C-alpha atoms as one frame of an Amber mdcrd trajectory, in Angstrom:
protein
   8.618  -9.966  35.630   8.576  -6.588  33.888   5.902  -5.310  36.270   7.941
  -6.384  39.305  11.018  -4.698  37.872   9.073  -1.523  37.069   7.646  -1.438
  40.598  11.074  -2.029  42.136  12.552   0.794  40.049   9.716   3.149  41.061
  10.561   2.499  44.714  14.139   3.702  44.181  15.072   7.336  44.590  16.925
   8.933  41.677  20.137   8.704  43.685  19.592   5.001  44.407  18.853   4.352
  40.730  22.090   6.068  39.715  24.033   4.142  42.366  22.573   0.923  40.933
  23.880   1.909  37.488  27.360   2.486  38.920  27.195  -0.749  40.913  26.161
  -2.705  37.813  29.070  -1.254  35.840  31.469  -2.117  38.662  30.206  -5.698
  38.620  30.645  -5.891  34.832  34.195  -4.549  35.150  35.020  -7.102  37.847
  33.517  -9.877  35.699  35.581  -8.759  32.709  38.748  -8.760  34.804  38.059
 -12.106  36.499  36.856 -13.947  33.384  39.602 -12.342  31.280  42.240 -13.494
  33.764  40.708 -16.990  33.842  40.467 -17.305  30.031  43.657 -15.520  29.010
  45.954 -16.089  31.991  46.442 -12.387  32.703  44.819  -9.047  32.086  47.684
  -7.831  29.890  45.804  -9.586  27.071  43.479  -6.579  26.907  46.354  -4.313
  25.896  46.596  -6.233  22.626  43.000  -5.238  21.871  43.729  -1.518  22.197
  45.244   0.372  19.301  45.382   4.121  18.814  44.307   4.050  15.181  42.516
   7.332  14.627  40.825   6.043  11.474  39.323   3.119  13.387  38.443   5.229
  16.415  37.087   8.385  14.780  35.890   7.267  11.349  34.661   3.737  12.079
  33.738   4.144  15.772  32.287   7.621  15.315  30.588   6.674  12.050  28.958
   3.665  13.689  27.750   5.862  16.551  26.243   8.458  14.251  24.528   5.774
  12.188  22.925   4.365  15.361  21.979   7.831  16.638  20.429   8.689  13.271
  18.355   5.505  13.308  17.312   6.137  16.939  16.202   9.683  16.144  14.322
   8.457  13.076  12.529   5.806  15.152  11.675   8.443  17.761  10.154  10.536
  14.980   7.981   7.816  13.420   7.037   5.602  16.393   4.893   6.354  19.410
   6.485   7.160  22.763   4.787   4.064  24.201   6.688   1.796  21.777  10.003
   3.346  22.834   9.301   3.704  26.562  11.794   1.869  28.789   9.710   2.591
  31.862  11.192   6.066  32.177  14.495   4.752  33.490  16.735   6.511  30.962
  14.823   9.738  31.472  15.138   9.483  35.255  18.855   8.818  34.987  19.907
  11.343  32.353  17.462  14.229  32.765  18.819  15.254  36.178  22.543  14.855
  35.479  24.890  17.614  34.386  26.502  17.277  30.962  29.843  16.487  32.629
  28.201  13.750  34.716  26.553  12.292  31.584  30.026  12.308  30.002  31.589
  10.440  32.952  28.717   7.950  33.243  28.793   7.260  29.498  32.566   6.719
  29.627  32.263   4.245  32.513  29.391   2.356  30.869  31.068   2.125  27.479
  34.397   1.010  28.943  33.042  -1.670  31.287  30.477  -3.097  28.866  32.826
  -3.174  25.868  35.637  -4.707  27.909  33.342  -7.550  28.989  31.210  -8.108
  25.897  33.762  -7.482  23.123  37.110  -7.907  24.875  36.232 -11.084  26.783
  33.035 -12.703  25.527  33.269 -11.918  21.814  36.989 -12.683  21.705  36.396
 -16.058  23.375  32.928 -17.134  22.292  32.062 -15.110  19.203  29.838 -12.342
  17.915  26.460 -14.043  18.312  26.793 -14.983  21.982  28.325 -11.646  22.986
  25.624  -9.676  21.157  22.775 -11.707  22.622  24.193 -11.501  26.157  24.647
  -7.753  25.745  20.996  -7.443  24.728  19.845  -9.636  27.606  21.503  -7.489
  30.277  19.222  -4.701  29.090  16.400  -6.663  30.692  13.974  -3.756  30.752
  13.800  -3.939  26.943  12.739  -7.594  26.789   9.007  -6.861  26.809   9.326
  -3.975  24.323   9.857  -5.480  20.848  11.138  -2.288  19.191  13.596  -1.561
  21.992  14.777  -5.155  22.175  15.294  -5.410  18.394  17.069  -2.067  18.509
  19.483  -3.106  21.277  20.154  -6.448  19.549  20.863  -4.600  16.293  23.151
  -2.100  18.014  24.965  -4.919  19.769  25.526  -6.799  16.519  26.653  -3.606
  14.770  29.186  -2.824  17.502  30.236  -6.487  17.498  30.826  -6.320  13.739
  32.848  -3.142  14.286  35.029  -5.142  16.697  35.310  -8.013  14.190  36.477
  -5.554  11.511  38.899  -3.546  13.649  39.881  -5.898  16.493  40.201  -2.647
  18.427  38.343  -2.048  21.691  38.895   1.693  21.372  36.701   1.808  18.266
  33.844  -0.004  20.029  34.270   1.996  23.239  34.141   5.195  21.171  30.984
   4.111  19.339  29.283   3.014  22.572  30.368   6.178  24.396  29.130   8.530
  21.680  25.770   6.744  21.461  25.226   6.902  25.231  26.575  10.436  25.671
  24.727  12.048  22.775  21.456  10.240  23.479  21.844  11.038  27.214  22.251
  14.732  26.357  19.258  14.484  24.015  17.141  12.967  26.822  18.276  15.757
  29.168  17.366  18.432  26.619  14.015  16.803  25.844  13.131  16.668  29.559
  13.692  20.438  29.835  11.185  21.171  27.075
């Protein structure tokens, strides 16, 4: 399965790959809206999961992000590139984008994924299911043990952050900072 996926991805142009990322995020956002409406009766429910608590957003969300980024950079330092290779997908996506485009893409990804996985799935079905489903949508990591364990760990950590705060803005912030900073790091590394 991984080989078929890798071959399919190689056939895509960079533009098509990026469009697939946007399409996937649109689908996740639609799923969050539809399932949220079905489970909660309306989408106003999500407003109760958003609180402008700067301590939760900056200290807890930002702190979680920097912990994850620190661990990622440490793993990149001690492990081989082969162990951390996702098939070059992240490099293809982020290396050619401007910083402002990485910012926008990271914002869209963090919002749509956190709305679905924390706001809908974790709220309704719990931390374990939401974290495992989050890891499973990152299908390209399934055959890479280090990457899969890493994404499962990140998912549980962000899920715990949501359990502690009950605030989607803290998890969106953590997810955004991880994606944005690591996306910028990938872009910088590709230039070297």
